[in-house]
JSON list of C-alpha atoms in Angstrom, two decimals:
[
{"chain": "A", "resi": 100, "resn": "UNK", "atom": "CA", "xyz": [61.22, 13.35, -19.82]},
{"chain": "A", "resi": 101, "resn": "UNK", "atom": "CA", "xyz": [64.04, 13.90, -16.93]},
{"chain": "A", "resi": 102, "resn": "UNK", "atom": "CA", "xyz": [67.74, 13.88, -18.15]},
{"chain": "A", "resi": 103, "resn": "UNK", "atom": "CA", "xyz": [70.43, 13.73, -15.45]},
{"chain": "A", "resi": 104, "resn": "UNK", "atom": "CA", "xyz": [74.01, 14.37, -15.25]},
{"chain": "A", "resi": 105, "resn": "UNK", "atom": "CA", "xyz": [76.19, 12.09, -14.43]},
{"chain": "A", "resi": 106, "resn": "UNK", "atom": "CA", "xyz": [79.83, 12.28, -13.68]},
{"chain": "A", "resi": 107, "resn": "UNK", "atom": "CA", "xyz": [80.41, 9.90, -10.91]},
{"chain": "A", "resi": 108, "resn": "UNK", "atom": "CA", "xyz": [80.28, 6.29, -11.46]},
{"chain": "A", "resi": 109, "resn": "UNK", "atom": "CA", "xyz": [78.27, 5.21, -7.80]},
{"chain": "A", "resi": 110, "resn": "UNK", "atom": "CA", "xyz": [75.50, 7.17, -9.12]},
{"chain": "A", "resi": 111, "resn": "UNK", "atom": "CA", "xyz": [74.54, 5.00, -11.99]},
{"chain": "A", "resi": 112, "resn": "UNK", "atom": "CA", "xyz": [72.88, 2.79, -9.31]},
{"chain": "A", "resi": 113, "resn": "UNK", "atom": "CA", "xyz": [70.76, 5.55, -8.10]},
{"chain": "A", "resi": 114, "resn": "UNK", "atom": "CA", "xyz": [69.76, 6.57, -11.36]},
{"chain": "A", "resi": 115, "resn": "UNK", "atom": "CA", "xyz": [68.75, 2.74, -12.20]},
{"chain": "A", "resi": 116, "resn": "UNK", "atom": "CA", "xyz": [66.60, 2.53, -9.35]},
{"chain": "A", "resi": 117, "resn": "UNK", "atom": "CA", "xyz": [64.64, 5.84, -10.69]},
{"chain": "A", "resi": 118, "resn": "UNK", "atom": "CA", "xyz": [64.14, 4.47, -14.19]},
{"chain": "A", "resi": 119, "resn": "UNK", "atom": "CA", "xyz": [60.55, 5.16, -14.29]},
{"chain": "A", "resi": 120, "resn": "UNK", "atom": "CA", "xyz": [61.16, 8.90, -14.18]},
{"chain": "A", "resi": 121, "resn": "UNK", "atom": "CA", "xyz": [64.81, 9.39, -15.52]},
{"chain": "A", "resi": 122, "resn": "UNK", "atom": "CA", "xyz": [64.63, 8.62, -19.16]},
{"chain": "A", "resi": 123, "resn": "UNK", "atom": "CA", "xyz": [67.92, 9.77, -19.99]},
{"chain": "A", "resi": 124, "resn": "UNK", "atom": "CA", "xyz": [71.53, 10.88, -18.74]},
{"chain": "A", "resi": 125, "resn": "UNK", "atom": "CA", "xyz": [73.68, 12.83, -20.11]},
{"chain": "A", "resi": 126, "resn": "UNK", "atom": "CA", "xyz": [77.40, 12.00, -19.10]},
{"chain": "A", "resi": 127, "resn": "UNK", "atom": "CA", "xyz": [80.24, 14.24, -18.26]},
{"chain": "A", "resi": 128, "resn": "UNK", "atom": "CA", "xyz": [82.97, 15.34, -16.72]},
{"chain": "A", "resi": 129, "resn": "UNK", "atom": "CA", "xyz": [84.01, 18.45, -14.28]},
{"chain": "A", "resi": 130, "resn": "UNK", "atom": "CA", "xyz": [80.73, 19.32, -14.05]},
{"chain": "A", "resi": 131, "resn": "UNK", "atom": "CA", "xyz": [81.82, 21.94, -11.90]},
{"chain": "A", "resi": 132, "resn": "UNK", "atom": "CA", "xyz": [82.68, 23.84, -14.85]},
{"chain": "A", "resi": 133, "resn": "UNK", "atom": "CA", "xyz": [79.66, 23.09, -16.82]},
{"chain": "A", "resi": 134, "resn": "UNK", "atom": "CA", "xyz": [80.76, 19.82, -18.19]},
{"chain": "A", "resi": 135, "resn": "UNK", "atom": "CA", "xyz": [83.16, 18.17, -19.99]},
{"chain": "A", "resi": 136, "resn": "UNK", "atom": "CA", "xyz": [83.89, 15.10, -22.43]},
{"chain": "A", "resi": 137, "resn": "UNK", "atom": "CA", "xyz": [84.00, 12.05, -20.23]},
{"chain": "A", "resi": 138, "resn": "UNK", "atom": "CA", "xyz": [86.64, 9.27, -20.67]},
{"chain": "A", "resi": 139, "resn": "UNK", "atom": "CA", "xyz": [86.24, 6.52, -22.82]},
{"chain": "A", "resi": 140, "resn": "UNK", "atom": "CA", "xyz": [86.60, 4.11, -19.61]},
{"chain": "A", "resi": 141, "resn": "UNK", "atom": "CA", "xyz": [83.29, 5.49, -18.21]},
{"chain": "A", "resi": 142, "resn": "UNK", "atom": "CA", "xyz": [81.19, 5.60, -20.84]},
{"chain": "A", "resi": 143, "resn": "UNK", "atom": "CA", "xyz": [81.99, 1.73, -21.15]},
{"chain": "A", "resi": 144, "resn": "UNK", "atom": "CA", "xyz": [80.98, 1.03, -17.74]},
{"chain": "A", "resi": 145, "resn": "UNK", "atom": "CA", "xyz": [78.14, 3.09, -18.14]},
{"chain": "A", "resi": 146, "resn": "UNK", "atom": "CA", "xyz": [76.53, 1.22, -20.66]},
{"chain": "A", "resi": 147, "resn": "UNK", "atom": "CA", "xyz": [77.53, -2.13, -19.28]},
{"chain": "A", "resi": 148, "resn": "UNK", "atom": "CA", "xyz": [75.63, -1.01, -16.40]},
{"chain": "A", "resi": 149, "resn": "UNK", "atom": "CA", "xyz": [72.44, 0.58, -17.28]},
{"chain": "A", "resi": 150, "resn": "UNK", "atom": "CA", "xyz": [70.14, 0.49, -20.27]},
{"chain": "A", "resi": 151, "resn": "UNK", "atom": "CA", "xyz": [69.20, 4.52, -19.88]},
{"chain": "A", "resi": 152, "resn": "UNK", "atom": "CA", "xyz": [69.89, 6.00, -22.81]},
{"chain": "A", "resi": 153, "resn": "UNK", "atom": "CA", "xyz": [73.23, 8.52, -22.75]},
{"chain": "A", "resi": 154, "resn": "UNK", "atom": "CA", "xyz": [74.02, 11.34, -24.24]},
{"chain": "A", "resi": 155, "resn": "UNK", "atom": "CA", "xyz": [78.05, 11.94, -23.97]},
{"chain": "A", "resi": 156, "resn": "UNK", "atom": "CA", "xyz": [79.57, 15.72, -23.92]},
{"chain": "A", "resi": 157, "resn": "UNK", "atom": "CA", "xyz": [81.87, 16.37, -26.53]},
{"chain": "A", "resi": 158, "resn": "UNK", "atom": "CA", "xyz": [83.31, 19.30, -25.15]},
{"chain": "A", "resi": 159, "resn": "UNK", "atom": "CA", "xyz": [87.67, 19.99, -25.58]},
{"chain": "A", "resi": 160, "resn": "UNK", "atom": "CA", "xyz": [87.92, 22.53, -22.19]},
{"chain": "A", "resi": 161, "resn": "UNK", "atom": "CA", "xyz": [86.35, 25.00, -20.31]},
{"chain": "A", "resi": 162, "resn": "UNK", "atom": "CA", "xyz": [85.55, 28.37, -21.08]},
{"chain": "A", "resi": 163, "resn": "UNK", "atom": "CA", "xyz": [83.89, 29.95, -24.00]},
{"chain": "A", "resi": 164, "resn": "UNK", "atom": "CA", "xyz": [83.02, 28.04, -26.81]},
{"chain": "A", "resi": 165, "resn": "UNK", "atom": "CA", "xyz": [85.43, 29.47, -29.28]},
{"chain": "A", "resi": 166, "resn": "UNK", "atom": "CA", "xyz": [87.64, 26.51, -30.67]},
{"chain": "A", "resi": 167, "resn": "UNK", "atom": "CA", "xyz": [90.65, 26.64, -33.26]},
{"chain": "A", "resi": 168, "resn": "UNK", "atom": "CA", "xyz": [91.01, 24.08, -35.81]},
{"chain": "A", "resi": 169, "resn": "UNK", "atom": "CA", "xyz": [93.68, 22.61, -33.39]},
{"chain": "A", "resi": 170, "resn": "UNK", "atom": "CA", "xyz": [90.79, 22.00, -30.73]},
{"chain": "A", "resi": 171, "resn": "UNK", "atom": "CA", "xyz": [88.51, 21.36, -33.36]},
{"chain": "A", "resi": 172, "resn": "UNK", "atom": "CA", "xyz": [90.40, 17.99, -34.48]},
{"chain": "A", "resi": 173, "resn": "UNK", "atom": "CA", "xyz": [90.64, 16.84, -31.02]},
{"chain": "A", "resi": 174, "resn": "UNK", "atom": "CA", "xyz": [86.89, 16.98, -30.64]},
{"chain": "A", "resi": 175, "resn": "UNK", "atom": "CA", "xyz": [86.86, 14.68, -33.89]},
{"chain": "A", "resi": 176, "resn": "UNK", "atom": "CA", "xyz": [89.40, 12.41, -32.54]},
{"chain": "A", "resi": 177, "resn": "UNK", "atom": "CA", "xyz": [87.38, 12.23, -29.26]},
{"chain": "A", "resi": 178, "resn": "UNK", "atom": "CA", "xyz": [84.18, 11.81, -31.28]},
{"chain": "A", "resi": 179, "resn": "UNK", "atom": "CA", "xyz": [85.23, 8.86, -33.40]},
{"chain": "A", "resi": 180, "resn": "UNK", "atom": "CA", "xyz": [85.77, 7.09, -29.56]},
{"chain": "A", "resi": 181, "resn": "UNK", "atom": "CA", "xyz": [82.51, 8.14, -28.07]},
{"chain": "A", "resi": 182, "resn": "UNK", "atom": "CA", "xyz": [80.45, 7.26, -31.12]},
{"chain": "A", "resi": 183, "resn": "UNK", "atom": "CA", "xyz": [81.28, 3.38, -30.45]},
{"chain": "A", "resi": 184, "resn": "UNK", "atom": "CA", "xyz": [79.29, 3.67, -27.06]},
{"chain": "A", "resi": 185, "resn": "UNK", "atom": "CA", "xyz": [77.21, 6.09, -26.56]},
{"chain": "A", "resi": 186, "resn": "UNK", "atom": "CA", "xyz": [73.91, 6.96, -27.74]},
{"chain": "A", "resi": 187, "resn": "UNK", "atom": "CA", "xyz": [74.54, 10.71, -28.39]},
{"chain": "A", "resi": 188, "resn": "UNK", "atom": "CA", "xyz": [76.65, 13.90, -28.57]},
{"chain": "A", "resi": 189, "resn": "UNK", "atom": "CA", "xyz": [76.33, 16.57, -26.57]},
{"chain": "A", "resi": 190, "resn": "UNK", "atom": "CA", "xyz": [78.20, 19.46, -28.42]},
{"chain": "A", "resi": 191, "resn": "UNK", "atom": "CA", "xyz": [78.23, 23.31, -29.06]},
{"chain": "A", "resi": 192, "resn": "UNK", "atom": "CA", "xyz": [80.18, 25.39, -31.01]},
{"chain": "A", "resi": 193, "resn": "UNK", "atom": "CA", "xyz": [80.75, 29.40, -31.81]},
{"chain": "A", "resi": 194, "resn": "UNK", "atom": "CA", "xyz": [81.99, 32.17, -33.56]},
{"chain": "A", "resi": 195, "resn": "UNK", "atom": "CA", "xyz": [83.77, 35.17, -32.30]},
{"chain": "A", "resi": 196, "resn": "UNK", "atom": "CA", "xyz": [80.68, 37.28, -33.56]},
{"chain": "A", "resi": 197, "resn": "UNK", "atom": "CA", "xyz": [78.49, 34.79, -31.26]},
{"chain": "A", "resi": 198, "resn": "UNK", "atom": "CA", "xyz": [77.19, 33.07, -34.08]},
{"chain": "A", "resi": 199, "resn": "UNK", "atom": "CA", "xyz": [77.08, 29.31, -34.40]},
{"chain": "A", "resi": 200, "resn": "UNK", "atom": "CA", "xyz": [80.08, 27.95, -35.89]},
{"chain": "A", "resi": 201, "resn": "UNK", "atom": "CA", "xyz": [78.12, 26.40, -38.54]},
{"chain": "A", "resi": 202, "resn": "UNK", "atom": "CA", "xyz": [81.33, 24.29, -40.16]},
{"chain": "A", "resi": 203, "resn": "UNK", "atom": "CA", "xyz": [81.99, 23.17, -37.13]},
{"chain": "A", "resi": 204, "resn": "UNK", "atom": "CA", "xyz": [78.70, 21.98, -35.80]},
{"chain": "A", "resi": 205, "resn": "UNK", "atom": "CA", "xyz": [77.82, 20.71, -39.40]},
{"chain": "A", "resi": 206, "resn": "UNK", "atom": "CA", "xyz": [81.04, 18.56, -39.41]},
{"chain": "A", "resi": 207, "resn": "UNK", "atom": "CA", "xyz": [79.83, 16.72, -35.72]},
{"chain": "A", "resi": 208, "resn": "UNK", "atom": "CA", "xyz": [76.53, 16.50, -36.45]},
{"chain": "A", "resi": 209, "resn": "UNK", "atom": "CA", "xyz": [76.97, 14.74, -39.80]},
{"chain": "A", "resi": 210, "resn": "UNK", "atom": "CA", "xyz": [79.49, 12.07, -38.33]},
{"chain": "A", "resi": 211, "resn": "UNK", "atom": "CA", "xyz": [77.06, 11.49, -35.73]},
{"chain": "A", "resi": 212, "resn": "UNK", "atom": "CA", "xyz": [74.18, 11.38, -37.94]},
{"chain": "A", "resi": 213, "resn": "UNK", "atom": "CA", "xyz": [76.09, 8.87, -39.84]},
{"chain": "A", "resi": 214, "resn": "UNK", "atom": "CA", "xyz": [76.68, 6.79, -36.87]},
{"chain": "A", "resi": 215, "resn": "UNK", "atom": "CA", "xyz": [72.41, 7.06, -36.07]},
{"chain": "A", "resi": 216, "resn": "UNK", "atom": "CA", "xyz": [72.99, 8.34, -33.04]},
{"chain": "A", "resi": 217, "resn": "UNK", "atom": "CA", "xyz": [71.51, 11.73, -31.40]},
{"chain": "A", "resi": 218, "resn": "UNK", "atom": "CA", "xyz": [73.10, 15.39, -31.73]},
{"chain": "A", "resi": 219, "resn": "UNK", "atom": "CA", "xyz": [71.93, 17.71, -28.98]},
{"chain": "A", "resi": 220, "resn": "UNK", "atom": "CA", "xyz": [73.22, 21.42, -29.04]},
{"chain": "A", "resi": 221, "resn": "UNK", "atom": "CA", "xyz": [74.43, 22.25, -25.74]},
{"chain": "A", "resi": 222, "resn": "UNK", "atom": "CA", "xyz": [73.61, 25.75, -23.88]},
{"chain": "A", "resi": 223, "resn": "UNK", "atom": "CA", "xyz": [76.21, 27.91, -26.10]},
{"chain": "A", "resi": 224, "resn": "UNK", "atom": "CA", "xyz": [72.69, 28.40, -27.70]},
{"chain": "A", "resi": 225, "resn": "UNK", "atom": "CA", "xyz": [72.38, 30.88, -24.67]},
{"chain": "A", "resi": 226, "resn": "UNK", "atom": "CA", "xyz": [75.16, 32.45, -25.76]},
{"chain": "A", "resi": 227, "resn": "UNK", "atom": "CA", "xyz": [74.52, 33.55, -29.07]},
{"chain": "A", "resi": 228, "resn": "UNK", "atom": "CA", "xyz": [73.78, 37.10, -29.60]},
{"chain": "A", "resi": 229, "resn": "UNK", "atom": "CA", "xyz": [70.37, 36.37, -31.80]},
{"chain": "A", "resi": 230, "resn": "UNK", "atom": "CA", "xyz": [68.56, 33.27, -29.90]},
{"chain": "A", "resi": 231, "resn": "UNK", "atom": "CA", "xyz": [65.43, 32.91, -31.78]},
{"chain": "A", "resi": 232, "resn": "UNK", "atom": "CA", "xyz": [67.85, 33.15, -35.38]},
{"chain": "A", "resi": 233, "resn": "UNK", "atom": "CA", "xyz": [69.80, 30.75, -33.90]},
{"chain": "A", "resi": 234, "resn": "UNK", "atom": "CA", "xyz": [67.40, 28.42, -33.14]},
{"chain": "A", "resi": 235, "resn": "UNK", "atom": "CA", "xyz": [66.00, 28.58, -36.64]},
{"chain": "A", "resi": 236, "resn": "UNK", "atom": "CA", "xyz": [69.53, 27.57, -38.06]},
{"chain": "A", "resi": 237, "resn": "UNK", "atom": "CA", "xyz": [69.80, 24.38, -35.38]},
{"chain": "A", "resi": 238, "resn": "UNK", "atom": "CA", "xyz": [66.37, 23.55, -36.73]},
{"chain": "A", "resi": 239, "resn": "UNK", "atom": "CA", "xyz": [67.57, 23.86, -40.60]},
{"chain": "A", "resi": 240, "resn": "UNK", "atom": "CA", "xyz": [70.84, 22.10, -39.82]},
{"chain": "A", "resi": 241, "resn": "UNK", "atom": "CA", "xyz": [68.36, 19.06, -38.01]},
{"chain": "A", "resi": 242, "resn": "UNK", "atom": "CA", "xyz": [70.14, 18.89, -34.73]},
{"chain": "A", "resi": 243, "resn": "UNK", "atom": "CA", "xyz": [67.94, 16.46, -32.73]},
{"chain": "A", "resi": 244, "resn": "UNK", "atom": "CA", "xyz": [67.51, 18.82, -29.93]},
{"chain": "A", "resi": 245, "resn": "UNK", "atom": "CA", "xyz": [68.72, 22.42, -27.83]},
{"chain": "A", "resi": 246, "resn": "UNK", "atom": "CA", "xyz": [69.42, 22.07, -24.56]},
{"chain": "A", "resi": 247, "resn": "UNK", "atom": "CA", "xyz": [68.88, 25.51, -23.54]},
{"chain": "A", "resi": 248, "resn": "UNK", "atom": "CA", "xyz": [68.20, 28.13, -20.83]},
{"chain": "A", "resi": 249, "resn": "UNK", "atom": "CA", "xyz": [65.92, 30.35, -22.59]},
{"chain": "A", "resi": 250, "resn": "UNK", "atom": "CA", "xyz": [68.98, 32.76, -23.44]},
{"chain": "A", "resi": 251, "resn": "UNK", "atom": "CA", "xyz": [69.87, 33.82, -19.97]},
{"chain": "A", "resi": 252, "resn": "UNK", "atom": "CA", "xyz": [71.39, 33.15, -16.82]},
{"chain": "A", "resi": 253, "resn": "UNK", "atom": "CA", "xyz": [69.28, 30.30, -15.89]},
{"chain": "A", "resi": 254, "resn": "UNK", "atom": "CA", "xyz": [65.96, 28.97, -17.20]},
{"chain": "A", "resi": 255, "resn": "UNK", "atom": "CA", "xyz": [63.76, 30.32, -14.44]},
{"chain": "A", "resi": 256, "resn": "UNK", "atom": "CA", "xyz": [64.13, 33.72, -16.15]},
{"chain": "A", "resi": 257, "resn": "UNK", "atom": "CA", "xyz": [64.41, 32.15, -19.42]},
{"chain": "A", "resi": 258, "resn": "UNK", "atom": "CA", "xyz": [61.08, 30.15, -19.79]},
{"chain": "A", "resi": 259, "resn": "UNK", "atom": "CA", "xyz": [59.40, 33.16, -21.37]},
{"chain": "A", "resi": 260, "resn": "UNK", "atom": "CA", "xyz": [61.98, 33.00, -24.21]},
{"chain": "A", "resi": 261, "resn": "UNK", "atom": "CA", "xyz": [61.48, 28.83, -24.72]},
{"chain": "A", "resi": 262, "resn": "UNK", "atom": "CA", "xyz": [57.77, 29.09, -24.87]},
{"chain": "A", "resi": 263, "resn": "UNK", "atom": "CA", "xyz": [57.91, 31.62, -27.83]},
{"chain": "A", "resi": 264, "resn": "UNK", "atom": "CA", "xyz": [60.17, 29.48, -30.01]},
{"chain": "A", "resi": 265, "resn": "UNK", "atom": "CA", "xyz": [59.18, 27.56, -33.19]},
{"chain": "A", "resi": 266, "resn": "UNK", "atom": "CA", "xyz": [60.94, 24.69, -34.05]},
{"chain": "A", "resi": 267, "resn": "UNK", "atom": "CA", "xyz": [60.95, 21.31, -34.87]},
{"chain": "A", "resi": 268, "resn": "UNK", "atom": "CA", "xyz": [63.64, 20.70, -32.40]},
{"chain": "A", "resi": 269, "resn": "UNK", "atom": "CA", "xyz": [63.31, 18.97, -29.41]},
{"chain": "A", "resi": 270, "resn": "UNK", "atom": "CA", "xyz": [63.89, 21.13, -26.38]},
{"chain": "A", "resi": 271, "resn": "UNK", "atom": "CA", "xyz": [65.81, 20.85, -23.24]},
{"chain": "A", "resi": 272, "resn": "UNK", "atom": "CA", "xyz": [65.29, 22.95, -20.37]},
{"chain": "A", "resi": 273, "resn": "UNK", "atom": "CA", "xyz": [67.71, 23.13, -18.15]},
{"chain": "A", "resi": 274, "resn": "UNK", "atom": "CA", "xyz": [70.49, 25.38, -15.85]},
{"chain": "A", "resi": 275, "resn": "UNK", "atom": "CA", "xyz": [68.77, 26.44, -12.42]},
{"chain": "A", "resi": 276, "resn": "UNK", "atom": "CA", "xyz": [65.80, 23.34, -12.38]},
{"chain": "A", "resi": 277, "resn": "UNK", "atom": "CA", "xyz": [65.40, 21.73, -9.02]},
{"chain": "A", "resi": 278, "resn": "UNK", "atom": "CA", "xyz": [63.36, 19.20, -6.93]},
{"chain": "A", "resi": 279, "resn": "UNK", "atom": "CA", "xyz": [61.10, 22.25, -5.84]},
{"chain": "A", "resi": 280, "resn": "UNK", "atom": "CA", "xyz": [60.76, 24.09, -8.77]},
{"chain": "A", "resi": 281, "resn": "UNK", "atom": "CA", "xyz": [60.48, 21.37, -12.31]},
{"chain": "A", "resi": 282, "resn": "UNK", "atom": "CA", "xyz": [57.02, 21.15, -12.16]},
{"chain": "A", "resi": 283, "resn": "UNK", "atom": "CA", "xyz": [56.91, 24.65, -13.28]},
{"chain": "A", "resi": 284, "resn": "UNK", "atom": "CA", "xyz": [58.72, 23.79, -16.52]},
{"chain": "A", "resi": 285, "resn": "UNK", "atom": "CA", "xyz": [56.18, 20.37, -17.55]},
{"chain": "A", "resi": 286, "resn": "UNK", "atom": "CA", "xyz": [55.45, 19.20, -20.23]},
{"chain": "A", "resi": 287, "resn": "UNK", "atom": "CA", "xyz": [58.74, 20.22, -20.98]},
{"chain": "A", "resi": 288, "resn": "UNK", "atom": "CA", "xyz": [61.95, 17.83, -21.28]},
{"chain": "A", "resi": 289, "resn": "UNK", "atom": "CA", "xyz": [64.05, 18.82, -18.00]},
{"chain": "A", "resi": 290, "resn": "UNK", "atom": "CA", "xyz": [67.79, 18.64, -17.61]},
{"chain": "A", "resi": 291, "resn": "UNK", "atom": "CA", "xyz": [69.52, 19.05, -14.31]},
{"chain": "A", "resi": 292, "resn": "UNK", "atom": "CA", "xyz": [72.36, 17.54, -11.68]},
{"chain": "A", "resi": 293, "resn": "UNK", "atom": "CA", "xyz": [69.78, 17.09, -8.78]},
{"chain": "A", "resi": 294, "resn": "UNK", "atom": "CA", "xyz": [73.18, 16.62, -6.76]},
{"chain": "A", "resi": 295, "resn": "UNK", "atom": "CA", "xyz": [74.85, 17.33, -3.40]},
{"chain": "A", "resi": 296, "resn": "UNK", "atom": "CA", "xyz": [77.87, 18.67, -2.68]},
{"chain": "A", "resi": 297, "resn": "UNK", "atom": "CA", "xyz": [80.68, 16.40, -0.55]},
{"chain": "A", "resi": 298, "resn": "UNK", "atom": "CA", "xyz": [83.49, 18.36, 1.00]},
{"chain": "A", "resi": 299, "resn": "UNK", "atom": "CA", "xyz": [86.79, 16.42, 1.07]},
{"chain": "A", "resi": 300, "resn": "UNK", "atom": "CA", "xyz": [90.29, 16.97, 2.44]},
{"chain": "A", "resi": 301, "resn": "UNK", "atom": "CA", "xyz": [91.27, 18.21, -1.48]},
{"chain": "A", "resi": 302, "resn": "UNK", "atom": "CA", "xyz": [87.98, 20.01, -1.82]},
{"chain": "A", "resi": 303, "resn": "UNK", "atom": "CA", "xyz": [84.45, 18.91, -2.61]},
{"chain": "A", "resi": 304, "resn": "UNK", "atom": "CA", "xyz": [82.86, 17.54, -5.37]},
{"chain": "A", "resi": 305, "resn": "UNK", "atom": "CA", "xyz": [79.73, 16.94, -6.50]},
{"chain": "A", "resi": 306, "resn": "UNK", "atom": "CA", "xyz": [77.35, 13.68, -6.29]},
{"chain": "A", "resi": 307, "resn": "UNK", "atom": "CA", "xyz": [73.80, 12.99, -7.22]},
{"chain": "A", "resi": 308, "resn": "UNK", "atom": "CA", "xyz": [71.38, 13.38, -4.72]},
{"chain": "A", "resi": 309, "resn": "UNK", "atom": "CA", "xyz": [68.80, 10.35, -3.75]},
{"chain": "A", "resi": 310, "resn": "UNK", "atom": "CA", "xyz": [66.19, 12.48, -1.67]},
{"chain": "A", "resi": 311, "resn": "UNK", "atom": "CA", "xyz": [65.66, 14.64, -4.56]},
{"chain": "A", "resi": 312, "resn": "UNK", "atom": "CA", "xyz": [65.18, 12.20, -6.76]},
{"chain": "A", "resi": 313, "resn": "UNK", "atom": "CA", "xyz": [62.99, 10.80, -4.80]},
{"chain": "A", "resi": 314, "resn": "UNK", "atom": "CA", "xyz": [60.92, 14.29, -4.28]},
{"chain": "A", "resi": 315, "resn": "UNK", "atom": "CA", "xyz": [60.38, 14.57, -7.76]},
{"chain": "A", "resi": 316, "resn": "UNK", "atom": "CA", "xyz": [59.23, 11.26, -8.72]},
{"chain": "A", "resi": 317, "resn": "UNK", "atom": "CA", "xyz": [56.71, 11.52, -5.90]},
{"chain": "A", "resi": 318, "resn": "UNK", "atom": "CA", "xyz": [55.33, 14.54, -7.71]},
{"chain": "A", "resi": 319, "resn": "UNK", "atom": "CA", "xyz": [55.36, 13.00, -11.00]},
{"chain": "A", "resi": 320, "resn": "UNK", "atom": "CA", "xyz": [53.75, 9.17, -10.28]}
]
């Protein structure tokens, strides 16, 4: 299974012509930053134009994970949108203490169980101070599945860490996963941008990349 971001709307017509090996997206905004809630607009015209399943971020800012009750109702608000379109929420939440904000995550994950669609727990799993603990609780809550990095920087480093957990939990690998180096994390699920950057006169931005695409589903069929 390949998920791939998606944050600009001319790349939903690569990704369509790579359906045999993309079986997901997950959609987003500033992904310079590591991803944030996309508008309602593109969603829509997501779905009108694919039938890959997607996965939408439900995330307020950037920056830690930390949100007030002020934040908090804005990611409901934003919720009750996404929920009419997309197939999934993408969403983390913690403590101060590093912990997962388990009144928090509990209140997303049961209005989008309600709504039968997915809950994936993003990569403030990696930023918990106990991962395997952690883990366990996602797994009791019945998140659908971690996207994770193994608890560190990226998931090169982290792999160790993934292949000692227990969990009913899906997993997502993902944060440092390229055209070159994914077949080192099968039969995983992978997660990653595969994209290029395009300088502009008001700085660059980032777009998905064809010829990696293409590299890995050489590999894989």
């Amino acid at each position: 299974m390949l998920e791939v971001c998606l944050q600009n709307i001319d790349d939903i017509e690569i990704l369509n012509k790579y359906r045999d090996i993309v079986g997901r997206i997950e959609l987003i905004s500033a992904i310079e930053v590591g991803g944030l809630t996309p508008s309602i607009e593109m969603l829509k015209t997501v779905k009108e134009r694919t039938d890959i399943p997607v996965m939408s971020m439900l995330r307020y800012r950037a920056g830690d994970f930390y949100y007030t009750e002020n934040e908090h109702s804005l990611h409901e608000e934003s919720l009750m949108n996404l929920l009419k379109y997309t197939d999934g929420i993408v969403f983390g939440s913690l403590t101060k203490e590093n912990k997962i904000n388990i009144e928090q995550t509990k209140r997303i994950l049961e209005l989008t169980k309600k709504a039968n669609k997915e809950f994936v727990f993003h990569r403030a799993i990696d930023c918990t101070a106990n991962y395997e603990e952690s883990v366990k609780l996602l797994d009791e809550l019945g998140v659908t599945r971690i996207l994770t990095s193994g608890h560190e920087s990226d998931v090169v480093k982290g792999l160790k860490n993934i292949k000692k957990l227990k969990t009913n939990c899906e997993i997502l690998a993902g944060a440092g996963i390229n055209e070159n180096n994914f077949k080192d994390f099968l039969p995983l699920q992978i997660h990653g941008t595969f994209s290029k950057k395009v300088d502009s006169s008001y700085g660059f931005y980032l777009k998905l990349d064809e010829d990696k695409l293409k590299k890995i589903r050489a590999y894989l069929l």
